[in-house]
Short mmCIF file of N, CA and C in Angstrom, two decimals:
data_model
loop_
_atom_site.label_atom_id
_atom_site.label_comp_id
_atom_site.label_asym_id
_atom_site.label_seq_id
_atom_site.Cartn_x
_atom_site.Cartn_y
_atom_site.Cartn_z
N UNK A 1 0.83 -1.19 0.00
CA UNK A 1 0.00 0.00 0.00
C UNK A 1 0.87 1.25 0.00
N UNK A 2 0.73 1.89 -0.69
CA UNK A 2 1.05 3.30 -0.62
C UNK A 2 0.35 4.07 0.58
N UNK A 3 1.42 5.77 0.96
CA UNK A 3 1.11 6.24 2.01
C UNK A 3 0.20 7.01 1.62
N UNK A 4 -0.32 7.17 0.66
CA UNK A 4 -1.98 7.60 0.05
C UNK A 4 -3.14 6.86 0.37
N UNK A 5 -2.79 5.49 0.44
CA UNK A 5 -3.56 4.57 0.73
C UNK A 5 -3.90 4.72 2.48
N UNK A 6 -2.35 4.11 2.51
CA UNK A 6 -2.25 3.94 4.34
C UNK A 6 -3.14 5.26 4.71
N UNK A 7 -3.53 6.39 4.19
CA UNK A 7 -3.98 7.18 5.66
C UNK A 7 -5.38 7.57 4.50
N UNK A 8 -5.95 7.21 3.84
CA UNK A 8 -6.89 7.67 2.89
C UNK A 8 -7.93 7.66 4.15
N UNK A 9 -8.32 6.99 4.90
CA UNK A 9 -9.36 6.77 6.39
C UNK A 9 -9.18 8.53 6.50
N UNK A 10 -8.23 8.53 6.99
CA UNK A 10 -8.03 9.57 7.86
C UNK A 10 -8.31 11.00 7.10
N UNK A 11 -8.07 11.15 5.98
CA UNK A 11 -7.91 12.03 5.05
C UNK A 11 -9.33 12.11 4.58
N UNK A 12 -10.47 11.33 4.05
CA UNK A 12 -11.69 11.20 4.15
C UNK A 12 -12.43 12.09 5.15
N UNK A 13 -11.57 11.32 6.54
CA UNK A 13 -12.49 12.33 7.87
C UNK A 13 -12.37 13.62 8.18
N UNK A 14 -11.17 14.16 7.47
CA UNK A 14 -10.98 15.45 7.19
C UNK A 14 -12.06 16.12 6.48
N UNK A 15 -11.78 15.10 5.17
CA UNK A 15 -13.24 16.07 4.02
C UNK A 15 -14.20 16.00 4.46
N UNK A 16 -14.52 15.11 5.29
CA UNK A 16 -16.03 15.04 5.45
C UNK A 16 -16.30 15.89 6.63
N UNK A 17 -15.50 17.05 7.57
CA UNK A 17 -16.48 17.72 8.34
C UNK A 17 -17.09 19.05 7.60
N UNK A 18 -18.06 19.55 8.60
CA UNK A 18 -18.50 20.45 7.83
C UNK A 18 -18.02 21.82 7.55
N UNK A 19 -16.61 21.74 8.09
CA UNK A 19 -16.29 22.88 8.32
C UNK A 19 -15.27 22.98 6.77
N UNK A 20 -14.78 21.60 6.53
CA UNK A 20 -14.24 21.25 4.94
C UNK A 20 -15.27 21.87 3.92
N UNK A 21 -16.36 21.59 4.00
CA UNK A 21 -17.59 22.05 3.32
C UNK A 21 -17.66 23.28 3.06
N UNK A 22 -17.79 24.06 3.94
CA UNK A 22 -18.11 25.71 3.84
C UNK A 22 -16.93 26.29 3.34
N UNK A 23 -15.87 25.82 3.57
CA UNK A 23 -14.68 25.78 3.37
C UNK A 23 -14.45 25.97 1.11
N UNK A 24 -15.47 25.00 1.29
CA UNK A 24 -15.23 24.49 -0.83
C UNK A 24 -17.08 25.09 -0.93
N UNK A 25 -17.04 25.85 0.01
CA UNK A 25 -18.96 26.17 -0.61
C UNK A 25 -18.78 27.41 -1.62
N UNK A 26 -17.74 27.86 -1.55
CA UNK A 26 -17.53 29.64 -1.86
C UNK A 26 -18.47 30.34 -0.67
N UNK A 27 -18.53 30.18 -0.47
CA UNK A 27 -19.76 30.85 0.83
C UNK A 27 -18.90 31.44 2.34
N UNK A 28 -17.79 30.99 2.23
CA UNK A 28 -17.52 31.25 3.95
C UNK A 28 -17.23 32.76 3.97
N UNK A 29 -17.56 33.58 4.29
CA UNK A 29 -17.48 34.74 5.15
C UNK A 29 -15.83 34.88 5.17
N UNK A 30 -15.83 36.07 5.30
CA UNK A 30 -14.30 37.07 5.19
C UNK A 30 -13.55 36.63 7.07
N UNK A 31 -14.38 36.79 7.69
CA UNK A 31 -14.23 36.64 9.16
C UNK A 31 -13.87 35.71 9.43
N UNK A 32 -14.81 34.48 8.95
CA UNK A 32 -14.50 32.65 9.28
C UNK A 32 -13.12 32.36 8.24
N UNK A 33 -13.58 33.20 7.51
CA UNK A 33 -11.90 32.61 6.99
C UNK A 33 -10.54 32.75 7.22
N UNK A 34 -10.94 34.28 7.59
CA UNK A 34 -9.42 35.23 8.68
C UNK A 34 -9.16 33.91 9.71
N UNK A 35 -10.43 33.75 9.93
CA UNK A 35 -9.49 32.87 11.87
C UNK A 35 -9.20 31.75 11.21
N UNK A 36 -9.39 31.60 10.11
CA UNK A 36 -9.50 29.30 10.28
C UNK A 36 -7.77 30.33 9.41
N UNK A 37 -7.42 31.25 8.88
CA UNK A 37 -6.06 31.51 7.96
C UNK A 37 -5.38 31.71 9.34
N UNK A 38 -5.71 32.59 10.41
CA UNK A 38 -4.99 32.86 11.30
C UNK A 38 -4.09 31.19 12.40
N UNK A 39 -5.06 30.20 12.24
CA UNK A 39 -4.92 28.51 12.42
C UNK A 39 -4.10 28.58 12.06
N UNK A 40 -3.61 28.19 10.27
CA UNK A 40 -3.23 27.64 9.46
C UNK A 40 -1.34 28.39 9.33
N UNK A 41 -1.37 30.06 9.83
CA UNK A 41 -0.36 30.58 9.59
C UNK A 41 0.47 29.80 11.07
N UNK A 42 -0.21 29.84 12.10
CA UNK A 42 0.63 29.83 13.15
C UNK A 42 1.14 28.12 13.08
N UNK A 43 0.64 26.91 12.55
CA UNK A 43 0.92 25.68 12.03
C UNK A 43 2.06 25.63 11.22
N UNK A 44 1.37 26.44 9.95
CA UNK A 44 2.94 26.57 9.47
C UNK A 44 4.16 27.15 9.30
N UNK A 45 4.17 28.15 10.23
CA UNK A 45 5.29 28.95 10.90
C UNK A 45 5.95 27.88 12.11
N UNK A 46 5.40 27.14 12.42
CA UNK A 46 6.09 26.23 14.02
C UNK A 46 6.74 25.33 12.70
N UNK A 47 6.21 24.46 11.68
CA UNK A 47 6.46 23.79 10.95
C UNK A 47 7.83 24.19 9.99
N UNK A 48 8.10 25.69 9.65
CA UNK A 48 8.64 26.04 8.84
C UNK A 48 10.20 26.52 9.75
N UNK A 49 9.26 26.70 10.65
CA UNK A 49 10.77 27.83 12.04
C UNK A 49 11.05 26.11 12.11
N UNK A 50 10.84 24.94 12.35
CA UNK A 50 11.33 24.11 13.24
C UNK A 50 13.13 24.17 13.69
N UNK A 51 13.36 23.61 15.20
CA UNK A 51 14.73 24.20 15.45
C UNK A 51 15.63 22.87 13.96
N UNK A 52 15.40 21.98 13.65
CA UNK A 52 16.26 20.68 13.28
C UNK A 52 15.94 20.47 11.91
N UNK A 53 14.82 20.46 11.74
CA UNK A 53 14.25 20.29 9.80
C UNK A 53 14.05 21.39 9.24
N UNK A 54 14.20 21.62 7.74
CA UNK A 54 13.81 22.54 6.69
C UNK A 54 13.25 21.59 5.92
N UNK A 55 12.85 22.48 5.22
CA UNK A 55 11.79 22.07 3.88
C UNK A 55 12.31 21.74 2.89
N UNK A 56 11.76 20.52 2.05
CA UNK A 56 12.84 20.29 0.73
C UNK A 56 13.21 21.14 0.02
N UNK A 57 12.28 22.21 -0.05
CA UNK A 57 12.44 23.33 -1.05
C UNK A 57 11.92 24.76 -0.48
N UNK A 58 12.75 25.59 -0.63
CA UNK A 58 11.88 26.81 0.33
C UNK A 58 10.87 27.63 -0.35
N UNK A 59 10.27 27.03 -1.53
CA UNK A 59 9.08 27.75 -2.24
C UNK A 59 7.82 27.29 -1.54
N UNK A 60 8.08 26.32 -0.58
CA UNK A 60 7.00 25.19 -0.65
C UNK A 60 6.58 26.19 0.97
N UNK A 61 7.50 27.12 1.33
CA UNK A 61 7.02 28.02 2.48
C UNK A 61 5.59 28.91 1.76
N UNK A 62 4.69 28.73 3.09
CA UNK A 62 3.37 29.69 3.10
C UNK A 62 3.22 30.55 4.27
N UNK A 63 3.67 30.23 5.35
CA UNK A 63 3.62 31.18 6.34
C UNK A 63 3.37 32.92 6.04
N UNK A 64 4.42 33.06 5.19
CA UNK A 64 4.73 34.52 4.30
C UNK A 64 3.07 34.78 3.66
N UNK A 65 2.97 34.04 3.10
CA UNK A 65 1.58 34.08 1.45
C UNK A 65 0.23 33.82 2.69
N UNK A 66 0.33 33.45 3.89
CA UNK A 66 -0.94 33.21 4.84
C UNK A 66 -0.91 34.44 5.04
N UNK A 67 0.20 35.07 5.94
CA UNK A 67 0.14 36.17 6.72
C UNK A 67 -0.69 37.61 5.63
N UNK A 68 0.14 37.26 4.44
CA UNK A 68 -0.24 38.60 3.22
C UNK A 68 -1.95 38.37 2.84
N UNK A 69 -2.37 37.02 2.96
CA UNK A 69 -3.91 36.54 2.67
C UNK A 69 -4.50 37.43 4.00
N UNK A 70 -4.28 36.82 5.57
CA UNK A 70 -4.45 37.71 6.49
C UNK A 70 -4.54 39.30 6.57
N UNK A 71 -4.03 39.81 6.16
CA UNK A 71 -3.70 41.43 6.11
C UNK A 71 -4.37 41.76 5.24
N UNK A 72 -4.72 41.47 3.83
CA UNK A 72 -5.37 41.44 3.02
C UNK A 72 -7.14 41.80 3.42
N UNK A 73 -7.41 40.23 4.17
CA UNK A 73 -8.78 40.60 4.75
C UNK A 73 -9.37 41.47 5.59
N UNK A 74 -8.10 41.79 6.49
CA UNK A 74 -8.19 42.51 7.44
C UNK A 74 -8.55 43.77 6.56
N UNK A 75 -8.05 44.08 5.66
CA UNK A 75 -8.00 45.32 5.02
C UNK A 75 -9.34 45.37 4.13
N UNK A 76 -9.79 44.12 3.79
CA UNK A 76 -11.27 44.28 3.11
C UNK A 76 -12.25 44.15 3.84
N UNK A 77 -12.33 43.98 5.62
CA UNK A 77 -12.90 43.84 6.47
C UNK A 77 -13.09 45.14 7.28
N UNK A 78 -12.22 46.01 6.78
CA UNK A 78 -12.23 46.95 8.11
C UNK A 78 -11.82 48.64 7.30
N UNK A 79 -11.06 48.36 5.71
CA UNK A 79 -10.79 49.42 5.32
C UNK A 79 -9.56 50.05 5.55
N UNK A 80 -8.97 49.60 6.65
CA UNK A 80 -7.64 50.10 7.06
C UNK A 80 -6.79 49.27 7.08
N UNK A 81 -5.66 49.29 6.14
CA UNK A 81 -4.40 48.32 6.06
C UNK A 81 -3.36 48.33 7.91
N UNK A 82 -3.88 47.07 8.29
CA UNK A 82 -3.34 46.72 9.61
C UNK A 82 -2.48 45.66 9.50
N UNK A 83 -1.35 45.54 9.29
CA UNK A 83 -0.40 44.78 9.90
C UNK A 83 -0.42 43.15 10.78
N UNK A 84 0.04 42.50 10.39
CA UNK A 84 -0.58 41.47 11.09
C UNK A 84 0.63 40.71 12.13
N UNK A 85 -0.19 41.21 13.71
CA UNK A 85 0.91 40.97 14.84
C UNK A 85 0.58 39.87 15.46
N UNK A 86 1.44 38.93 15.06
CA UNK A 86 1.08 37.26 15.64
C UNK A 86 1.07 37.23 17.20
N UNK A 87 1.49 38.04 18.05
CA UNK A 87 1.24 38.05 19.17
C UNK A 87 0.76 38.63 19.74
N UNK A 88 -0.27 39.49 19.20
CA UNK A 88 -0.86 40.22 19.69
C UNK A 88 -2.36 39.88 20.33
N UNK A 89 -2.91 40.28 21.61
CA UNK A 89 -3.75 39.21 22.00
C UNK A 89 -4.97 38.75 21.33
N UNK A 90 -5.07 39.70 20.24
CA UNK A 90 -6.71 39.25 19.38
C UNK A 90 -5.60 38.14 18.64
N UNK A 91 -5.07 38.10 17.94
CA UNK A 91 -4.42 36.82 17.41
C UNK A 91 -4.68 35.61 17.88
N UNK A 92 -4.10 35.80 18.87
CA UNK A 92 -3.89 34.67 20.57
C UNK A 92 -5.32 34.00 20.38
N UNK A 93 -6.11 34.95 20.97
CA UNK A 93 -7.54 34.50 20.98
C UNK A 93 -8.19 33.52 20.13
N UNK A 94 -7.72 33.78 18.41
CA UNK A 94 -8.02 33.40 17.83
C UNK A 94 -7.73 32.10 17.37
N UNK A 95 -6.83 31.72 17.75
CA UNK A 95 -5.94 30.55 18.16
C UNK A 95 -6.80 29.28 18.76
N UNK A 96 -6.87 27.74 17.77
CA UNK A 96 -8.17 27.00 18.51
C UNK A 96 -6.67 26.26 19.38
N UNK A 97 -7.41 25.21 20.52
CA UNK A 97 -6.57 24.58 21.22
C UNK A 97 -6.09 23.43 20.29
N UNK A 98 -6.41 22.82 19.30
CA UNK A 98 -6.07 21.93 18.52
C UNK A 98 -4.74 22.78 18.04
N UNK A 99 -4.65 23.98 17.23
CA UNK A 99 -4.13 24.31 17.04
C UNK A 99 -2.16 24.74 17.63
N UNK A 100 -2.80 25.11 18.74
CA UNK A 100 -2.11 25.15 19.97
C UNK A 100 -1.36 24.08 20.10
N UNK A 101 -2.08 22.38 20.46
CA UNK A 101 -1.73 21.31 20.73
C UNK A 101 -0.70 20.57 19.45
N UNK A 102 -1.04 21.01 18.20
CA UNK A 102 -0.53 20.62 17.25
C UNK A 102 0.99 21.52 17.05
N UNK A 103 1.07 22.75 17.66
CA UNK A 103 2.83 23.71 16.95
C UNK A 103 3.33 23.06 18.88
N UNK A 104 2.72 22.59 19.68
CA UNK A 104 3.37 21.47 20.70
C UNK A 104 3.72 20.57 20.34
N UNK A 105 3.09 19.53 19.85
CA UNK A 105 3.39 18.22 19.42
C UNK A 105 4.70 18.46 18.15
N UNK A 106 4.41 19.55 17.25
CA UNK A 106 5.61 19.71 16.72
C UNK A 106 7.01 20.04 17.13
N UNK A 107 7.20 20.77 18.03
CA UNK A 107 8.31 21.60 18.52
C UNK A 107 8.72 20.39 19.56
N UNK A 108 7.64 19.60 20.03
CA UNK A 108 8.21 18.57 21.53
C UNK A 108 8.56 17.26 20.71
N UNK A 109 7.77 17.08 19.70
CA UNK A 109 7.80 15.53 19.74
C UNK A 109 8.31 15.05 17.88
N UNK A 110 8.99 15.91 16.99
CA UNK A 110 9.21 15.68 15.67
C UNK A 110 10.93 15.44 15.87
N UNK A 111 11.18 13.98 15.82
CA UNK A 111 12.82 13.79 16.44
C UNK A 111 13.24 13.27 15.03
N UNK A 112 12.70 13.07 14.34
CA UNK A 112 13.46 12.49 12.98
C UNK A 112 12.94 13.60 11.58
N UNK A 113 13.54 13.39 10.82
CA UNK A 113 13.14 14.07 9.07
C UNK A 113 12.03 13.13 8.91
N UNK A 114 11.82 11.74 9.28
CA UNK A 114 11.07 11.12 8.27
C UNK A 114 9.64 11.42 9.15
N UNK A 115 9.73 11.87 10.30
CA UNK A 115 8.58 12.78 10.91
C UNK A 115 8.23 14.03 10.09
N UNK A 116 9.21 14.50 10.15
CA UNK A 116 8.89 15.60 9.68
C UNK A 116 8.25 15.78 8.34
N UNK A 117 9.00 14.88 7.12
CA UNK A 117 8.22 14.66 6.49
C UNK A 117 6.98 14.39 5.82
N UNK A 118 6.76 13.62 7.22
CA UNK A 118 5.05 13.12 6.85
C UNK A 118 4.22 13.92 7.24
N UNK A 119 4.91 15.35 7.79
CA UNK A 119 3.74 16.80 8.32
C UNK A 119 4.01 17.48 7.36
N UNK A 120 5.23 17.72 5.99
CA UNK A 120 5.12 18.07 4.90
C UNK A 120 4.21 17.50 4.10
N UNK A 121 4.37 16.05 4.28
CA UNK A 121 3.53 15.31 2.60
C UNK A 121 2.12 15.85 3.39
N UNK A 122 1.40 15.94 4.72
CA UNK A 122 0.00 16.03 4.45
C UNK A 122 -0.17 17.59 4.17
N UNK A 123 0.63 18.33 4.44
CA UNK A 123 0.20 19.97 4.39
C UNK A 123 0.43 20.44 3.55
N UNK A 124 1.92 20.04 2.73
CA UNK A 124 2.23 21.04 1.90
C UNK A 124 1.48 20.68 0.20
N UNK A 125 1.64 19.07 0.50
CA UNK A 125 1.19 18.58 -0.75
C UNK A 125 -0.90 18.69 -0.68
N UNK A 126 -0.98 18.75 0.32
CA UNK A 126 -2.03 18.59 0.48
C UNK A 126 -2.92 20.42 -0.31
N UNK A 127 -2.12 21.60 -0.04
CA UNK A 127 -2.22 22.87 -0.74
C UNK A 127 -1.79 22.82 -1.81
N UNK A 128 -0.49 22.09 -2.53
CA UNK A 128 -0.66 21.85 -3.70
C UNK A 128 -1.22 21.23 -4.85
N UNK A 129 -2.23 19.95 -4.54
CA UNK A 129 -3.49 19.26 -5.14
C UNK A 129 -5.02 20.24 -4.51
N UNK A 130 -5.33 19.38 -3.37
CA UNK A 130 -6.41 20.15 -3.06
C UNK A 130 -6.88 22.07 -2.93
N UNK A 131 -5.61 22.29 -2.29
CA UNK A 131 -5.67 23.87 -2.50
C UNK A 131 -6.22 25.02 -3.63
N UNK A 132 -5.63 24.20 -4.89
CA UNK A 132 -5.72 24.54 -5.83
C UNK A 132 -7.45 25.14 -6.21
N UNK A 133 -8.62 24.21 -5.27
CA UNK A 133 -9.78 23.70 -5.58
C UNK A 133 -10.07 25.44 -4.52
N UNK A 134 -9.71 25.01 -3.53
CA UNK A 134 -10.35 25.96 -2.35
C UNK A 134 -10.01 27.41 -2.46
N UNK A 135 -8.78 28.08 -3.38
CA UNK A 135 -8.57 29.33 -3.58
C UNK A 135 -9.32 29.79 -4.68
N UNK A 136 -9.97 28.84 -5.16
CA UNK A 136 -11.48 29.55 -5.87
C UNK A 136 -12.41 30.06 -5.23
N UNK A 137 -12.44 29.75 -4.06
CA UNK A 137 -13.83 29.33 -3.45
C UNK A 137 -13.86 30.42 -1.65
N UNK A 138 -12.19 30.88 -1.78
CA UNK A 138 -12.12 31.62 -0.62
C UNK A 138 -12.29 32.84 -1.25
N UNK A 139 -12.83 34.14 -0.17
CA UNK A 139 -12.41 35.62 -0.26
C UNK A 139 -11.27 35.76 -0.36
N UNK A 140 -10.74 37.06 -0.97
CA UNK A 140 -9.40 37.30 -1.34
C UNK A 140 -8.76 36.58 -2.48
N UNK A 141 -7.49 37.15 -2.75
CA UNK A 141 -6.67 36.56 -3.69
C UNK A 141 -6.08 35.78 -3.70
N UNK A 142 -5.87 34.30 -2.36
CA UNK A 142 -5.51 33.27 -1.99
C UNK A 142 -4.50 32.69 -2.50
N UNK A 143 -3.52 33.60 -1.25
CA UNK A 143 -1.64 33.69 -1.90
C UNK A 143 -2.01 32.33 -1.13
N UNK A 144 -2.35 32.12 -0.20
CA UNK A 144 -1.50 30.89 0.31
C UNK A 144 -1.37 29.65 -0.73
N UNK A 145 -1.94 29.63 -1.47
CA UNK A 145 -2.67 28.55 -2.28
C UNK A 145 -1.30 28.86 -4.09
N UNK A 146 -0.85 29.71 -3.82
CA UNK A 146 -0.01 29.80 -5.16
C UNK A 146 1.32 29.65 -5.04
N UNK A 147 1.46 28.38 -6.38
CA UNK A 147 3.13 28.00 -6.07
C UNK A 147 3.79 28.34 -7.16
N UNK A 148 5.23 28.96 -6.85
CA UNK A 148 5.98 28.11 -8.72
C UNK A 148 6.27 27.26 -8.91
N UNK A 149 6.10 26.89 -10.08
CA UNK A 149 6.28 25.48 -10.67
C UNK A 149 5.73 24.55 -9.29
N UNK A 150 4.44 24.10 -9.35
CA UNK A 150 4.33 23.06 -8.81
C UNK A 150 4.21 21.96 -8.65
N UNK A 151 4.41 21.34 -9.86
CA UNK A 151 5.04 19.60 -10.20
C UNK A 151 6.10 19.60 -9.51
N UNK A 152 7.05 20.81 -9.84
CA UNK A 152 8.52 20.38 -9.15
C UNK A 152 8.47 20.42 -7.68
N UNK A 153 7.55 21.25 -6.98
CA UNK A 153 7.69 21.04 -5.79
C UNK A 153 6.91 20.14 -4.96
N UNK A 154 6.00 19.79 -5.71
CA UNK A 154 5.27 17.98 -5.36
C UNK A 154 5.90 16.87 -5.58
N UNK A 155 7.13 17.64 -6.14
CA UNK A 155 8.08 16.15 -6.92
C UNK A 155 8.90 16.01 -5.44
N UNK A 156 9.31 17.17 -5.01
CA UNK A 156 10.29 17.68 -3.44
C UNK A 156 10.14 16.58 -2.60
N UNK A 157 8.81 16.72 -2.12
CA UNK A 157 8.27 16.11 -1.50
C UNK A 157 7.76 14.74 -1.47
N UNK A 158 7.52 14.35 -2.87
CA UNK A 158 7.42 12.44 -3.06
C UNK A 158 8.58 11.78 -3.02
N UNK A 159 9.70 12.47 -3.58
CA UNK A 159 11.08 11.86 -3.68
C UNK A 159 11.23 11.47 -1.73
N UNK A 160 10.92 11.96 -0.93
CA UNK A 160 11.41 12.00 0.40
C UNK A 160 10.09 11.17 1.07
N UNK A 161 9.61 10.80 0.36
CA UNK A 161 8.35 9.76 1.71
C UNK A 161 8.57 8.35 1.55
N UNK A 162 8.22 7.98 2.44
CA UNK A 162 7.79 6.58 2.05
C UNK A 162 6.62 5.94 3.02
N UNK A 163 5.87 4.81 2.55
CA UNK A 163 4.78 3.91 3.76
C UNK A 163 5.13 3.97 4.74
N UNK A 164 6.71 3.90 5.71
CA UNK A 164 6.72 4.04 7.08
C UNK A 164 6.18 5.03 7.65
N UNK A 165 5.71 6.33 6.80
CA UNK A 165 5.45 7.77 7.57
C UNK A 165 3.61 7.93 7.86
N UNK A 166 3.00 6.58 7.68
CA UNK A 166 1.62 6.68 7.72
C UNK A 166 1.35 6.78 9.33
N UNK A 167 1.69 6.54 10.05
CA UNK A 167 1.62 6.39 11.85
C UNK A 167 1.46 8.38 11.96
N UNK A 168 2.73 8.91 11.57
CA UNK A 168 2.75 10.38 11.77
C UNK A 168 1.64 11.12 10.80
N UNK A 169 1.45 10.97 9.51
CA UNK A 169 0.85 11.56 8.84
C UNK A 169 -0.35 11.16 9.44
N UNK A 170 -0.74 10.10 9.63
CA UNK A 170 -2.48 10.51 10.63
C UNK A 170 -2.64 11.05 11.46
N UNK A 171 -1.96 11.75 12.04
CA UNK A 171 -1.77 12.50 13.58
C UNK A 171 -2.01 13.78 12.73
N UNK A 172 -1.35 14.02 11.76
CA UNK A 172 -1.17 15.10 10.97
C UNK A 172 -2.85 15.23 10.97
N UNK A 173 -3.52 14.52 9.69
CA UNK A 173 -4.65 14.66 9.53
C UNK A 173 -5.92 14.56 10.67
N UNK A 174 -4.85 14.18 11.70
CA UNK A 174 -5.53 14.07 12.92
C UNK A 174 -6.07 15.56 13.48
N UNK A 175 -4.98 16.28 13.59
CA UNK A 175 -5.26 17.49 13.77
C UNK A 175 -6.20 18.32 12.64
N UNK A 176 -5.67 18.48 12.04
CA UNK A 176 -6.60 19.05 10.88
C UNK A 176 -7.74 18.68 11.30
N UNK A 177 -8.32 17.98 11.21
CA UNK A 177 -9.52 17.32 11.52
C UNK A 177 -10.42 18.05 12.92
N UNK A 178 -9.32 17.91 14.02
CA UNK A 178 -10.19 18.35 14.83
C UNK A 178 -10.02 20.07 14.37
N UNK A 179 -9.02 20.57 14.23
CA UNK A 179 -9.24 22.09 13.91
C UNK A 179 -10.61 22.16 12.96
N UNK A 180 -10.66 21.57 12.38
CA UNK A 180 -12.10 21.86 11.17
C UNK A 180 -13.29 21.54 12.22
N UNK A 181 -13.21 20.91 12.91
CA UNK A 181 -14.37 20.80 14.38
C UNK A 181 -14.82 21.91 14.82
N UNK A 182 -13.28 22.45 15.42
CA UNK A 182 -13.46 23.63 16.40
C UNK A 182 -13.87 24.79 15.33
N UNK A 183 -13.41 25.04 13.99
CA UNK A 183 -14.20 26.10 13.27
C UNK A 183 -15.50 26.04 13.43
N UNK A 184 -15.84 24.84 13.38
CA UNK A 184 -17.53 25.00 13.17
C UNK A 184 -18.25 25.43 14.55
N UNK A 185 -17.34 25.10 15.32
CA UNK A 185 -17.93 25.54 16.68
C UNK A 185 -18.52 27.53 16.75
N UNK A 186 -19.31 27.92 17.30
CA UNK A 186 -19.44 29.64 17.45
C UNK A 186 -18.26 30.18 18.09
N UNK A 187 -17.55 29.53 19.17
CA UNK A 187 -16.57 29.78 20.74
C UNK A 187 -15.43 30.28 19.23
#
């Protein structure tokens, strides 16, 4: 089995909440999308800063293209180009505990590359197939979602996996999963 295979369960339970949904409805609101982008930047900034791994390729960084999507809304939300201060306490706030629990589990518990890896193959590759679908469908101009050349940098990333990384990559989709929970939540 391939590691497409090995975690397809898991990757399913992703698509299927409803927060995936509103997500590909074109419908979600400027607001719901700021916080679920504000999630997604602080994930892959712990992912991208890590103290021991880099990325096969440094195009395959979004942290940068989240934060500019962020500022962006802010600015079609409010009219005034504001800056976007990751520590600042409305940020914080915005922050789900999955989220939280997940740039922990990264920073405490990713001791090998071939860990690390398997939190690249579900995220990064995962914006370069599926993404592609959802920056239609979001407000804004959905930098996070635009790569160069992106065969070559899906190539980055297949060259370096293999079936042993299915144990980590469900944890991966593990999270995701519950973060798409807590969006749907009002809190």
């Amino acid at each position: 089995m391939s590691l497409k295979e090995l975690t397809m369960k898991q990757h399913h339970n992703a698509e299927r909440q409803k927060f995936a949904g509103v997500l590909m409805s074109g419908k979600i609101t400027k607001d719901v999308y700021m916080r679920y982008l504000v999630n997604q930047h602080y994930c892959y900034k712990v992912l991208e800063n890590h103290k021991e791994f880099k990325l096969p390729d440094d195009r395959l960084k979004r942290s940068d293209k989240i934060q500019k999507d962020i500022e962006e809304l802010l600015y079609l939300m409010t009219g005034v180009e504001v800056p976007m201060i990751e520590d600042s306490i409305t940020f914080l706030e915005i922050l789900k505990s999955s989220t939280l629990d997940y740039g922990n589990y990264v920073e405490d518990n990713i001791k090998t590359y071939e860990q690390f890896m398997a939190h690249v193959y579900v995220r990064y590759l995962g914006d370069l197939r599926g993404g592609q679908m959802i920056s239609k469908k979001v407000p804004g101009s959905g930098k996070y979602y635009e790569f160069d050349e992106p065969e070559e940098l899906a190539n980055s990333i297949y060259i370096r996996i293999n079936d042993d990384m299915a144990d980590e990559a469900k944890k991966v989709f593990d999270y995701a999963t519950k973060l798409f929970k807590e969006m749907d939540t009002k809190n």
